Coordinates of C-alpha atoms and ligand atoms in Angstrom, one line a residue:
X1 CA -23.6 -10.7 31.3
X2 CA -25.0 -9.8 34.7
X3 CA -22.6 -7.0 35.2
X4 CA -23.5 -5.6 31.8
X5 CA -27.1 -5.4 32.9
X6 CA -26.2 -3.6 36.0
X7 CA -24.2 -1.1 34.1
X8 CA -27.1 -0.7 31.6
X9 CA -29.7 -0.2 34.4
X10 CA -27.4 2.3 36.1
X11 CA -27.1 4.3 32.9
X12 CA -30.8 4.2 32.3
X13 CA -31.4 5.4 35.8
X14 CA -28.9 8.2 35.5
X15 CA -30.2 9.1 32.0
X16 CA -26.7 8.7 30.6
X17 CA -26.3 7.9 27.0
X18 CA -25.3 4.3 26.7
X19 CA -24.4 3.6 23.1
X20 CA -23.0 0.2 23.2
X21 CA -22.2 -2.4 25.9
X22 CA -19.0 -4.4 25.8
X23 CA -20.8 -7.2 23.9
X24 CA -22.3 -4.8 21.4
X25 CA -25.6 -6.5 21.9
X26 CA -27.4 -3.9 24.0
X27 CA -28.2 -0.7 22.1
X28 CA -29.7 2.3 23.6
X29 CA -30.5 5.7 22.2
X30 CA -29.8 6.2 18.6
X31 CA -28.6 2.9 17.0
X32 CA -25.0 3.3 15.8
X33 CA -23.5 0.6 13.8
X34 CA -19.8 0.8 12.8
X35 CA -19.3 1.2 9.1
X36 CA -17.3 -2.0 8.8
X37 CA -20.5 -3.8 9.8
X38 CA -23.0 -1.5 8.3
X39 CA -21.3 -1.6 4.9
X40 CA -20.3 -5.2 5.0
X41 CA -20.8 -6.6 1.5
X42 CA -23.9 -8.6 1.0
X43 CA -23.4 -9.6 -2.7
X44 CA -20.4 -10.7 -4.7
X45 CA -20.5 -7.4 -6.6
X46 CA -20.1 -5.4 -3.5
X47 CA -17.0 -7.1 -2.3
X48 CA -14.2 -4.6 -2.6
X49 CA -11.1 -5.4 -4.6
X50 CA -11.6 -9.1 -5.3
X51 CA -13.3 -9.0 -8.7
X52 CA -11.4 -12.0 -10.2
X53 CA -12.0 -14.2 -7.3
X54 CA -15.7 -13.4 -6.8
X55 CA -16.2 -13.9 -10.6
X56 CA -14.8 -17.4 -10.3
X57 CA -17.0 -18.2 -7.3
X58 CA -20.1 -16.9 -9.2
X59 CA -19.2 -19.1 -12.2
X60 CA -18.8 -22.1 -10.0
X61 CA -22.2 -21.5 -8.5
X62 CA -23.8 -20.8 -11.9
X63 CA -22.5 -24.0 -13.4
X64 CA -23.2 -26.0 -10.3
X65 CA -19.6 -27.1 -9.9
X66 CA -19.1 -26.8 -6.2
X67 CA -16.2 -28.3 -4.4
X68 CA -16.9 -29.6 -1.0
X69 CA -14.0 -27.7 0.6
X70 CA -12.6 -24.2 -0.1
X71 CA -9.6 -22.5 1.5
X72 CA -9.7 -18.7 1.5
X73 CA -6.3 -17.3 2.2
X74 CA -5.3 -13.6 2.6
X75 CA -4.5 -11.0 5.2
X76 CA -7.0 -9.8 7.6
X77 CA -9.8 -7.5 6.6
X78 CA -9.8 -8.4 2.9
X79 CA -13.2 -10.0 2.8
X80 CA -12.6 -13.7 3.4
X81 CA -15.4 -14.2 5.8
X82 CA -17.7 -11.9 3.9
X83 CA -17.2 -13.9 0.8
X84 CA -17.8 -17.1 2.6
X85 CA -21.1 -15.8 3.9
X86 CA -22.1 -14.5 0.5
X87 CA -21.2 -17.8 -1.0
X88 CA -23.2 -19.7 1.6
X89 CA -26.2 -17.4 1.0
X90 CA -25.9 -17.6 -2.8
X91 CA -25.7 -21.4 -3.1
X92 CA -28.8 -21.7 -0.9
X93 CA -30.8 -19.0 -2.8
X94 CA -33.8 -20.4 -4.7
X95 CA -34.1 -17.5 -7.1
X96 CA -30.6 -16.3 -8.0
X97 CA -30.4 -13.2 -10.2
X98 CA -29.2 -13.4 -13.8
X99 CA -25.9 -12.0 -12.5
X100 CA -25.5 -15.0 -10.3
X101 CA -26.2 -13.2 -7.1
X102 CA -28.5 -14.1 -4.2
X103 CA -31.9 -12.6 -4.6
X104 CA -32.2 -11.4 -1.0
X105 CA -36.0 -12.1 -1.3
X106 CA -36.5 -15.8 -0.9
X107 CA -36.9 -17.5 2.5
X108 CA -33.4 -18.7 2.6
X109 CA -31.9 -15.3 1.8
X110 CA -34.1 -13.6 4.4
X111 CA -32.9 -16.1 7.0
X112 CA -29.3 -15.4 6.1
X113 CA -29.8 -11.7 6.2
X114 CA -31.5 -11.9 9.5
X115 CA -28.8 -14.1 10.9
X116 CA -31.1 -16.9 11.7
X117 CA -30.2 -19.4 9.0
X118 CA -29.4 -22.9 10.2
X119 CA -27.4 -23.5 7.0
X120 CA -24.4 -21.5 8.0
X121 CA -22.2 -22.6 10.9
X122 CA -19.2 -20.5 11.8
X123 CA -16.4 -21.7 14.0
X124 CA -13.6 -19.5 15.1
X125 CA -10.6 -21.8 15.4
X126 CA -8.6 -19.2 17.2
X127 CA -10.7 -19.7 20.3
X128 CA -12.1 -23.2 19.6
X129 CA -9.1 -25.1 18.5
X130 CA -9.4 -28.3 20.5
X131 CA -10.5 -31.8 19.5
X132 CA -13.8 -31.4 21.3
X133 CA -14.7 -28.4 19.3
X134 CA -14.1 -30.2 16.1
X135 CA -16.0 -33.3 17.3
X136 CA -19.0 -31.0 18.0
X137 CA -18.7 -29.6 14.5
X138 CA -18.4 -33.1 13.0
X139 CA -21.6 -34.0 14.8
X140 CA -23.4 -31.1 13.2
X141 CA -22.1 -32.1 9.8
X142 CA -24.3 -35.2 10.0
X143 CA -27.5 -33.1 10.2
X144 CA -29.0 -32.4 6.8
X145 CA -30.4 -29.0 6.0
X146 CA -34.1 -28.5 6.7
X147 CA -34.5 -25.6 4.3
X148 CA -32.2 -25.0 1.3
X149 CA -29.7 -27.3 -0.3
X150 CA -26.4 -26.8 1.5
X151 CA -25.0 -26.4 4.9
X152 CA -21.9 -24.3 4.9
X153 CA -19.3 -24.6 7.7
X154 CA -17.0 -21.7 7.9
X155 CA -13.9 -22.3 10.0
X156 CA -12.0 -19.1 10.5
X157 CA -8.3 -19.0 11.3
X158 CA -8.1 -22.6 10.5
X159 CA -4.3 -22.7 11.0
X160 CA -5.0 -22.3 14.7
X161 CA -6.5 -25.8 15.1
X162 CA -4.4 -28.1 17.2
X163 CA -2.7 -31.0 15.6
X164 CA -5.1 -33.5 17.1
X165 CA -8.1 -31.3 16.0
X166 CA -6.7 -31.3 12.5
X167 CA -6.5 -35.1 12.6
X168 CA -10.0 -35.4 13.9
X169 CA -11.2 -33.1 11.1
X170 CA -9.3 -34.7 8.2
X171 CA -11.7 -37.6 7.6
X172 CA -14.8 -35.5 7.5
X173 CA -13.1 -32.9 5.3
X174 CA -12.2 -35.6 2.8
X175 CA -15.6 -37.2 2.6
X176 CA -18.3 -34.9 3.8
X177 CA -22.0 -35.6 3.1
X178 CA -23.1 -34.2 -0.3
X179 CA -25.0 -31.3 1.3
X180 CA -22.0 -29.9 3.2
X181 CA -19.5 -27.3 2.0
X182 CA -16.5 -26.3 4.1
X183 CA -15.0 -22.9 3.8
X184 CA -11.7 -22.7 5.7
X185 CA -10.2 -19.2 6.1
X186 CA -6.7 -18.4 7.1
X187 CA -4.4 -15.5 7.3
X188 CA -1.4 -17.8 7.4
X189 CA -1.6 -20.3 4.5
X190 CA 1.9 -21.6 5.1
X191 CA 0.8 -23.0 8.5
X192 CA -1.8 -25.2 6.8
X193 CA -0.6 -28.8 6.6
X194 CA -0.4 -30.3 3.1
X195 CA -3.1 -32.9 3.8
X196 CA -5.6 -30.1 4.3
X197 CA -4.3 -28.0 1.4
X198 CA -4.6 -30.9 -1.0
X199 CA -8.3 -31.4 -0.1
X200 CA -9.4 -27.8 -0.7
X201 CA -9.9 -25.5 -3.6
X202 CA -7.6 -22.6 -2.7
X203 CA -8.5 -19.0 -3.3
X204 CA -5.9 -16.3 -2.6
X205 CA -7.4 -12.9 -1.6
X206 CA -5.6 -9.7 -2.7
X207 CA -4.6 -7.0 -0.4
X208 CA -7.1 -4.3 -1.1
X209 CA -5.5 -1.5 -3.1
X210 CA -5.5 2.1 -1.9
X211 CA -7.5 3.2 -4.8
X212 CA -10.2 0.6 -4.1
X213 CA -10.3 1.5 -0.5
X214 CA -10.6 5.2 -1.2
X215 CA -13.4 4.6 -3.7
X216 CA -15.3 2.5 -1.2
X217 CA -14.8 5.0 1.6
X218 CA -16.1 7.7 -0.7
X219 CA -19.2 5.7 -1.3
X220 CA -19.7 5.2 2.5
X221 CA -19.1 8.9 3.1
X222 CA -21.6 9.9 0.5
X223 CA -24.1 7.6 2.0
X224 CA -23.5 9.0 5.5
X225 CA -23.5 12.6 4.3
X226 CA -19.9 13.1 5.3
X227 CA -17.6 15.4 3.3
X228 CA -14.2 14.1 2.6
X229 CA -10.9 15.3 1.2
X230 CA -9.3 12.7 -1.1
X231 CA -5.9 13.3 0.6
X232 CA -7.5 12.4 3.9
X233 CA -8.9 9.1 2.6
X234 CA -5.6 8.3 1.1
X235 CA -3.9 8.7 4.5
X236 CA -6.6 6.4 6.0
X237 CA -6.2 3.8 3.3
X238 CA -2.4 3.7 3.7
X239 CA -2.8 3.4 7.4
X240 CA -5.2 0.5 7.0
X241 CA -2.5 -1.4 5.1
X242 CA -4.6 -3.4 2.7
X243 CA -7.4 -4.2 5.1
X244 CA -10.8 -2.8 4.3
X245 CA -12.2 -3.4 7.7
X246 CA -9.4 -1.4 9.3
X247 CA -9.9 1.4 6.8
X248 CA -13.6 1.7 7.8
X249 CA -12.7 1.6 11.5
X250 CA -10.2 4.4 11.1
X251 CA -12.8 6.2 8.9
X252 CA -15.3 6.0 11.7
X253 CA -12.7 7.2 14.2
X254 CA -11.8 10.2 12.2
X255 CA -15.4 10.9 11.2
X256 CA -16.4 10.9 14.9
X257 CA -14.0 13.6 15.7
X258 CA -14.3 15.8 12.6
X259 CA -18.0 16.6 12.7
X260 CA -19.2 15.8 9.2
X261 CA -16.0 16.8 7.3
X262 CA -13.0 14.6 7.1
X263 CA -10.1 16.9 6.2
X264 CA -6.5 16.0 5.6
X265 CA -5.3 18.1 8.5
X266 CA -7.8 16.5 10.9
X267 CA -6.9 13.1 9.7
X268 CA -3.2 13.4 10.1
X269 CA -3.7 14.9 13.6
X270 CA -6.1 12.2 14.6
X271 CA -3.9 9.4 13.3
X272 CA -0.7 10.9 14.4
X273 CA 0.6 10.7 10.8
X274 CA 3.5 13.0 9.8
X275 CA 2.3 15.5 7.2
X276 CA 3.7 14.6 3.8
X277 CA 4.6 18.3 3.2
X278 CA 7.5 17.8 5.7
X279 CA 9.0 15.2 3.4
X280 CA 8.4 17.4 0.4
X281 CA 10.2 20.2 2.1
X282 CA 13.0 18.0 3.2
X283 CA 13.6 16.7 -0.4
X284 CA 13.7 20.3 -1.6
X285 CA 16.3 21.0 1.1
X286 CA 18.4 18.0 0.0
X287 CA 18.2 19.2 -3.6
X288 CA 19.2 22.7 -2.6
X289 CA 22.0 21.2 -0.4
X290 CA 20.5 23.3 2.4
X291 CA 21.8 21.6 5.5
X292 CA 20.4 24.3 7.8
X293 CA 16.8 24.0 6.6
X294 CA 16.8 20.2 6.7
X295 CA 18.0 20.3 10.4
X296 CA 15.4 22.9 11.2
X297 CA 12.6 20.8 9.6
X298 CA 13.8 17.8 11.7
X299 CA 13.6 20.0 14.8
X300 CA 10.0 20.9 13.9
X301 CA 9.1 17.3 13.5
X302 CA 10.7 16.4 16.9
X303 CA 8.8 19.2 18.5
X304 CA 5.6 17.8 17.2
X305 CA 6.3 14.7 19.2
X306 CA 7.3 12.4 16.3
X307 CA 9.7 9.6 17.1
X308 CA 13.0 10.0 15.1
X309 CA 13.0 6.4 13.9
X310 CA 9.5 6.7 12.7
X311 CA 10.5 9.9 10.9
X312 CA 13.5 8.4 9.2
X313 CA 11.5 5.3 8.2
X314 CA 8.8 7.6 6.8
X315 CA 11.4 9.6 4.9
X316 CA 12.8 6.4 3.4
X317 CA 9.4 5.2 2.3
X318 CA 8.6 8.6 0.8
X319 CA 11.9 8.4 -1.2
X320 CA 11.0 4.9 -2.2
X321 CA 7.6 6.2 -3.4
X322 CA 9.3 8.9 -5.4
X323 CA 11.6 6.3 -6.9
X324 CA 8.8 4.1 -8.2
X325 CA 6.9 7.1 -9.3
X326 CA 9.8 8.3 -11.4
X327 CA 9.3 5.5 -13.9
X328 CA 6.0 4.9 -15.6
X329 CA 6.8 1.2 -15.6
X330 CA 7.0 1.1 -11.8
X331 CA 4.3 3.6 -11.1
X332 CA 1.9 0.8 -10.4
X333 CA 4.1 -0.1 -7.4
X334 CA 3.1 3.2 -5.8
X335 CA 0.0 2.4 -3.7
X336 CA -2.0 5.5 -4.1
X337 CA -4.9 7.0 -6.0
X338 CA -4.2 8.2 -9.5
X339 CA -4.1 11.9 -8.4
X340 CA -1.4 11.1 -5.8
X341 CA 0.5 9.0 -8.3
X342 CA 0.5 11.9 -10.7
X343 CA 1.7 14.4 -8.1
X344 CA 4.5 12.0 -7.1
X345 CA 5.5 11.4 -10.7
X346 CA 5.8 15.1 -11.3
X347 CA 8.0 15.5 -8.2
X348 CA 10.1 12.5 -9.1
X349 CA 10.7 13.8 -12.6
X350 CA 12.9 16.5 -11.1
X351 CA 15.1 14.0 -9.3
X352 CA 17.7 11.7 -10.6
X353 CA 17.3 8.0 -9.8
X354 CA 20.8 7.8 -8.5
X355 CA 20.0 10.5 -5.9
X356 CA 16.9 8.6 -4.8
X357 CA 18.8 5.3 -4.5
X358 CA 21.5 6.8 -2.4
X359 CA 19.1 8.7 -0.3
X360 CA 17.0 5.6 0.4
X361 CA 20.2 3.8 1.3
X362 CA 21.2 6.5 3.8
X363 CA 17.8 6.3 5.4
X364 CA 18.0 2.6 5.6
X365 CA 21.4 2.8 7.2
X366 CA 20.1 5.3 9.8
X367 CA 17.2 3.0 10.6
X368 CA 19.5 0.0 10.8
X369 CA 21.9 1.8 13.2
X370 CA 19.2 3.6 15.2
X371 CA 19.0 1.1 18.0
X372 CA 22.7 1.0 18.6
X373 CA 23.2 4.8 18.4
X374 CA 23.8 6.3 21.8
X375 CA 22.9 9.7 20.4
X376 CA 19.9 9.1 18.1
X377 CA 19.3 12.8 17.3
X378 CA 22.9 13.1 16.2
X379 CA 22.5 10.0 14.0
X380 CA 19.5 11.5 12.2
X381 CA 21.1 14.9 11.9
X382 CA 24.2 13.3 10.4
X383 CA 22.0 11.4 8.0
X384 CA 20.3 14.6 6.9
X385 CA 23.6 16.3 6.3
X386 CA 24.7 13.4 4.2
X387 CA 21.5 13.6 2.3
X388 CA 22.1 17.3 1.6
X389 CA 25.5 16.4 0.2
X390 CA 24.3 13.7 -2.1
X391 CA 24.1 16.0 -5.1
X392 CA 27.7 17.0 -5.0
X393 CA 29.5 15.6 -8.1
X394 CA 30.4 12.5 -6.3
X395 CA 31.1 9.1 -7.7
X396 CA 28.5 7.8 -10.0
X397 CA 28.7 4.0 -9.7
X398 CA 26.4 3.5 -12.6
X399 CA 29.1 4.8 -14.9
X400 CA 26.5 6.9 -16.6
X401 CA 27.7 10.1 -18.0
X402 CA 27.1 13.5 -16.8
X403 CA 24.0 15.5 -17.5
X404 CA 21.9 12.9 -15.8
X405 CA 22.2 14.4 -12.4
X406 CA 20.0 16.9 -13.9
X407 CA 18.8 20.1 -12.5
X408 CA 19.8 19.5 -9.0
X409 CA 23.5 19.6 -9.1
X410 CA 25.6 22.1 -7.5
X411 CA 28.3 21.5 -5.1
X412 CA 29.4 21.9 -1.6
X413 CA 31.8 19.2 -0.6
X414 CA 33.1 16.1 -2.2
X415 CA 32.8 12.7 -0.9
X416 CA 35.9 10.8 -0.2
X417 CA 37.3 8.6 -2.9
X418 CA 37.7 5.0 -2.1
X419 CA 41.3 3.9 -1.5
X420 CA 42.8 2.6 -4.7
X421 CA 43.6 -1.0 -4.7
X422 CA 46.5 -2.6 -6.5
X423 CA 45.2 -5.8 -7.8
X424 CA 41.7 -6.5 -6.8
X425 CA 40.9 -10.2 -6.3
X426 CA 39.1 -11.5 -9.3
X427 CA 35.5 -11.2 -8.6
X428 CA 32.5 -11.6 -10.9
X429 CA 31.2 -8.3 -11.9
X430 CA 27.6 -7.8 -11.0
X431 CA 25.5 -8.8 -14.0
X432 CA 23.8 -5.4 -14.0
X433 CA 27.0 -3.5 -13.9
X434 CA 27.4 -1.7 -17.2
X435 CA 30.7 -2.3 -18.9
X436 CA 31.8 0.6 -20.8
X437 CA 34.0 -0.1 -23.8
X438 CA 36.8 2.3 -24.2
X439 CA 36.6 4.6 -27.1
X440 CA 38.7 3.2 -29.9
X441 CA 41.8 5.3 -30.2
X442 CA 42.6 7.2 -33.2
X443 CA 45.5 5.6 -35.1
X444 CA 47.6 8.7 -34.6
X445 CA 47.5 8.3 -30.9
X446 CA 49.6 5.1 -31.1
X447 CA 52.3 6.5 -33.1
X448 CA 52.5 10.0 -31.7
X449 CA 53.2 9.7 -28.1
X450 CA 53.4 13.0 -26.4
X451 CA 55.3 15.0 -23.9
X452 CA 54.9 13.4 -20.5
X453 CA 52.7 15.1 -18.1
X454 CA 54.0 14.0 -14.7
X455 CA 51.4 13.6 -12.1
X456 CA 52.3 16.0 -9.4
X457 CA 52.7 14.4 -6.0
X458 CA 49.7 15.4 -3.9
X459 CA 51.8 17.1 -1.3
X460 CA 53.8 19.1 -3.7
X461 CA 52.6 22.5 -4.6
X462 CA 52.7 23.2 -8.3
X463 CA 52.5 26.3 -10.3
X464 CA 49.8 26.5 -12.8
X465 CA 51.7 29.1 -14.7
X466 CA 54.7 26.8 -15.2
X467 CA 52.6 24.3 -17.1
X468 CA 51.1 26.7 -19.6
X469 CA 54.3 26.7 -21.6
X470 CA 53.8 23.4 -23.3
X471 CA 52.9 23.3 -26.9
X472 CA 49.5 22.2 -27.8
X473 CA 48.1 20.7 -30.9
X474 CA 45.4 22.2 -33.1
X475 CA 43.2 19.1 -32.5
X476 CA 41.9 20.4 -29.3
X477 CA 38.9 18.3 -28.3
X478 CA 36.4 20.6 -26.7
X479 CA 33.5 18.8 -25.2
X480 CA 30.2 20.6 -24.7
X481 CA 30.3 22.3 -21.4
X482 CA 26.7 23.0 -20.9
X483 CA 24.2 20.6 -19.3
X484 CA 22.0 18.7 -21.8
X485 CA 19.1 20.8 -23.0
X486 CA 16.7 18.3 -21.5
X487 CA 17.7 19.3 -18.1
X488 CA 16.2 22.6 -16.9
X489 CA 19.0 24.7 -15.7
X490 CA 18.8 25.8 -12.1
X491 CA 18.4 29.5 -11.7
X492 CA 21.6 30.8 -10.2
X493 CA 23.3 34.1 -9.8
X494 CA 26.5 34.5 -11.6
X495 CA 29.3 34.1 -9.1
X496 CA 32.6 35.8 -9.5
X497 CA 34.6 35.3 -6.4
X498 CA 38.4 35.9 -6.8
X499 CA 40.5 32.8 -6.3
X500 CA 44.2 32.0 -6.2
X501 CA 46.3 29.3 -7.9
X502 CA 46.3 27.4 -4.6
X503 CA 42.5 27.4 -4.7
X504 CA 42.5 26.0 -8.1
X505 CA 45.0 23.3 -7.0
X506 CA 42.7 22.3 -4.1
X507 CA 39.6 22.3 -6.3
X508 CA 41.5 20.1 -8.8
X509 CA 42.3 17.7 -6.0
X510 CA 38.6 17.3 -5.4
X511 CA 37.8 16.8 -9.0
X512 CA 40.4 14.0 -9.1
X513 CA 38.5 12.1 -6.4
X514 CA 35.1 12.6 -8.0
X515 CA 35.2 9.7 -10.5
X516 CA 36.2 6.6 -8.6
X517 CA 33.9 4.6 -10.9
X518 CA 35.8 5.7 -13.9
X519 CA 39.4 4.6 -13.5
X520 CA 40.5 5.6 -17.0
X521 CA 39.2 9.1 -16.5
X522 CA 40.7 9.3 -13.0
X523 CA 44.1 8.1 -14.4
X524 CA 44.0 10.9 -17.0
X525 CA 43.0 13.7 -14.7
X526 CA 45.5 12.6 -12.1
X527 CA 48.3 12.9 -14.6
X528 CA 47.3 16.4 -15.7
X529 CA 46.7 19.7 -14.1
X530 CA 44.7 22.6 -15.5
X531 CA 47.0 25.4 -16.9
X532 CA 45.7 28.9 -16.8
X533 CA 45.5 30.4 -20.3
X534 CA 44.2 33.8 -19.5
X535 CA 41.8 35.2 -17.1
X536 CA 39.4 32.4 -16.0
X537 CA 40.2 30.1 -18.9
X538 CA 42.1 26.9 -18.1
X539 CA 43.4 24.2 -20.4
X540 CA 43.9 20.6 -19.5
X541 CA 46.7 19.1 -21.6
X542 CA 46.3 15.4 -22.3
X543 CA 48.4 12.9 -24.2
X544 CA 46.1 11.5 -26.8
X545 CA 42.8 12.2 -28.6
X546 CA 41.4 9.2 -26.9
X547 CA 42.2 10.7 -23.5
X548 CA 40.7 14.0 -24.6
X549 CA 37.6 12.2 -25.6
X550 CA 37.3 10.5 -22.2
X551 CA 37.8 13.7 -20.3
X552 CA 35.5 15.5 -22.8
X553 CA 32.6 13.3 -21.8
X554 CA 32.8 14.5 -18.2
X555 CA 34.0 18.0 -19.0
X556 CA 30.7 19.6 -18.1
X557 CA 30.7 18.0 -14.7
X558 CA 34.3 18.9 -14.1
X559 CA 33.6 22.5 -15.0
X560 CA 30.6 22.7 -12.8
X561 CA 32.6 21.2 -9.9
X562 CA 35.4 23.7 -10.4
X563 CA 32.9 26.6 -10.6
X564 CA 31.1 25.6 -7.5
X565 CA 34.3 25.0 -5.5
X566 CA 35.8 28.3 -6.6
X567 CA 32.5 30.1 -6.4
X568 CA 33.2 31.6 -9.8
X569 CA 31.0 30.9 -12.8
X570 CA 33.5 32.4 -15.3
X571 CA 35.9 29.5 -14.8
X572 CA 36.2 27.5 -18.1
X573 CA 38.3 24.4 -18.5
X574 CA 39.0 23.0 -22.0
X575 CA 40.9 19.9 -23.0
X576 CA 43.8 20.0 -25.5
X577 CA 45.9 17.2 -26.9
X578 CA 49.6 17.9 -26.6
X579 CA 51.9 17.5 -29.5
X580 CA 55.5 16.4 -29.6
X581 CA 57.3 13.2 -29.7
X582 CA 59.2 11.7 -26.8
X583 CA 60.7 8.2 -26.6
X584 CA 58.5 5.7 -24.8
X585 CA 61.2 5.3 -22.2
X586 CA 60.1 8.6 -20.8
X587 CA 56.4 7.8 -20.7
X588 CA 54.6 7.9 -17.4
X589 CA 52.8 4.8 -16.2
X590 CA 49.6 6.3 -17.3
X591 CA 50.9 6.8 -20.8
X592 CA 52.2 3.3 -21.0
X593 CA 48.8 2.1 -20.0
X594 CA 47.1 4.3 -22.5
X595 CA 49.4 2.9 -25.2
X596 CA 48.5 -0.6 -24.2
X597 CA 44.8 0.2 -24.1
X598 CA 44.9 1.9 -27.4
X599 CA 46.4 -1.2 -29.0
X600 CA 44.3 -3.7 -27.1
X601 CA 40.8 -2.4 -26.4
X602 CA 40.1 -5.6 -24.5
X603 CA 42.5 -4.4 -21.8
X604 CA 40.5 -1.2 -21.5
X605 CA 37.3 -3.2 -21.1
X606 CA 38.9 -5.3 -18.4
X607 CA 40.0 -2.1 -16.6
X608 CA 36.5 -0.7 -16.7
X609 CA 34.8 -3.9 -15.8
X610 CA 36.9 -4.4 -12.6
X611 CA 37.3 -0.7 -12.0
X612 CA 41.1 -1.1 -11.9
X613 CA 43.3 1.9 -11.5
X614 CA 46.9 2.8 -11.5
X615 CA 48.3 3.4 -8.1
Ligands
ZN1 ZN1 -32.6 -15.8 -2.5

């Protein structure tokens, strides 16, 4: 204290502005009180974000059903101590308002408001956790109130009490004098021993929502004559992580440096938060499969001094926010104001959930591997490249049909297909995994086996022209080749690059690996090759109408893949069922399997369920 005075005198002597000493008790020049203190709630109604809980407390007071011990649990800065103080003031007030609040006029209220009430005793157990501290407190418990009805003992951070202090306290807690109310507060409820828990009425405080914090900060700003941008307050509220006190401290910090106007730009600079527009631009780049742009954005971010792990974590969280925003049912999980939720929902509507899941997973992997990576920049860049490739027509584990990867698809490279396994060990299928029953085969398919279509060995070159000689039935199953009308089509130029048969062959190889989650489909397209009919028209000959049906469901995706790989939008593949009878002895393995599946749909279900495939 002595040194404080020395500093103070020195400052006075030098005419230096001394706003606040370390103790906060000596104020000089214009009195400045931090917002968290200035706007500390003084009535139950002004407590932010705890309406249900304050309502219960008010009811208890109004009906005079007071417990002798309360336990307030919740993370820091959510209003536990404030509520305890309001509670203490209200139960001692002699003229409560009809709303059940303290009057702030009577003697008792004035004493509370001027911090000179003898009926409230606060003990910070974090620094006073010994037996002696508790004994002193117990001694005070014995003194009845001189004014008012109750003496309220608030023990903050009660979980910090030592074991012996707990024991010394237990008896008093169990049977305190009638004029005593204990309010224990803790951020770590699980550390409170059961003997204490069982003696208290427990109140769990909510984390304060972003929307509530923003609203409160707007009120504070209006009172202080500070202009604010909603986006800025949103950033502050997110940074505060559910704690109102932290939000107001950050608010003060930003307000101090922004001269009466809290802008989004000033806020993110002040708080060293990465501008969300970077994430927006990155997601656009992923959708456009624009590797170059995504790497350049990452470079920009690095040059701004942001840590790579911080960045990839932020990106993961942003994708998570988009994911929850995509579904009205989960929109409430997005902690933001309604405006921000709306914006995110609009952005998310353009993205397929599968893309978001996979993107989140990639970010998570990068975060997980970050520490071990010897070249961290490389790790992040590789992750960004993978993110850009997510929208290639790669395996869709959900088994959902095409058209759902809506407007984003186009193609650059394929992801590698998993190695086929002969007999997977029986394993329970995940409960959520959709099982897709095979389409019941038309009766004709059973009795009219067709000309075998030998799967060409991968290493053998094959001529497309040679296969076009087969006869085809009239029952050509032609599936819609355009994306579903619900999906806005991407605006693209018509591509017409020339291509050779070898190009088609390579492209077909990629198509074959594109559906590892659909073994039936993979089996069919592995056993067939597109035959050029004329110009850019190709036909895929399959054995049965059922096969045609299975291929038909993914035909749009297959066509798009081919067009992207060949960079030619005129390419058109159709499916046709071959006619002709050959003895079953000449059937390929795939045809034998088809025959079995056609006769025994349960086998088909099993194949789909365990994702079996012919090898
Ligand atoms: Zn009063």
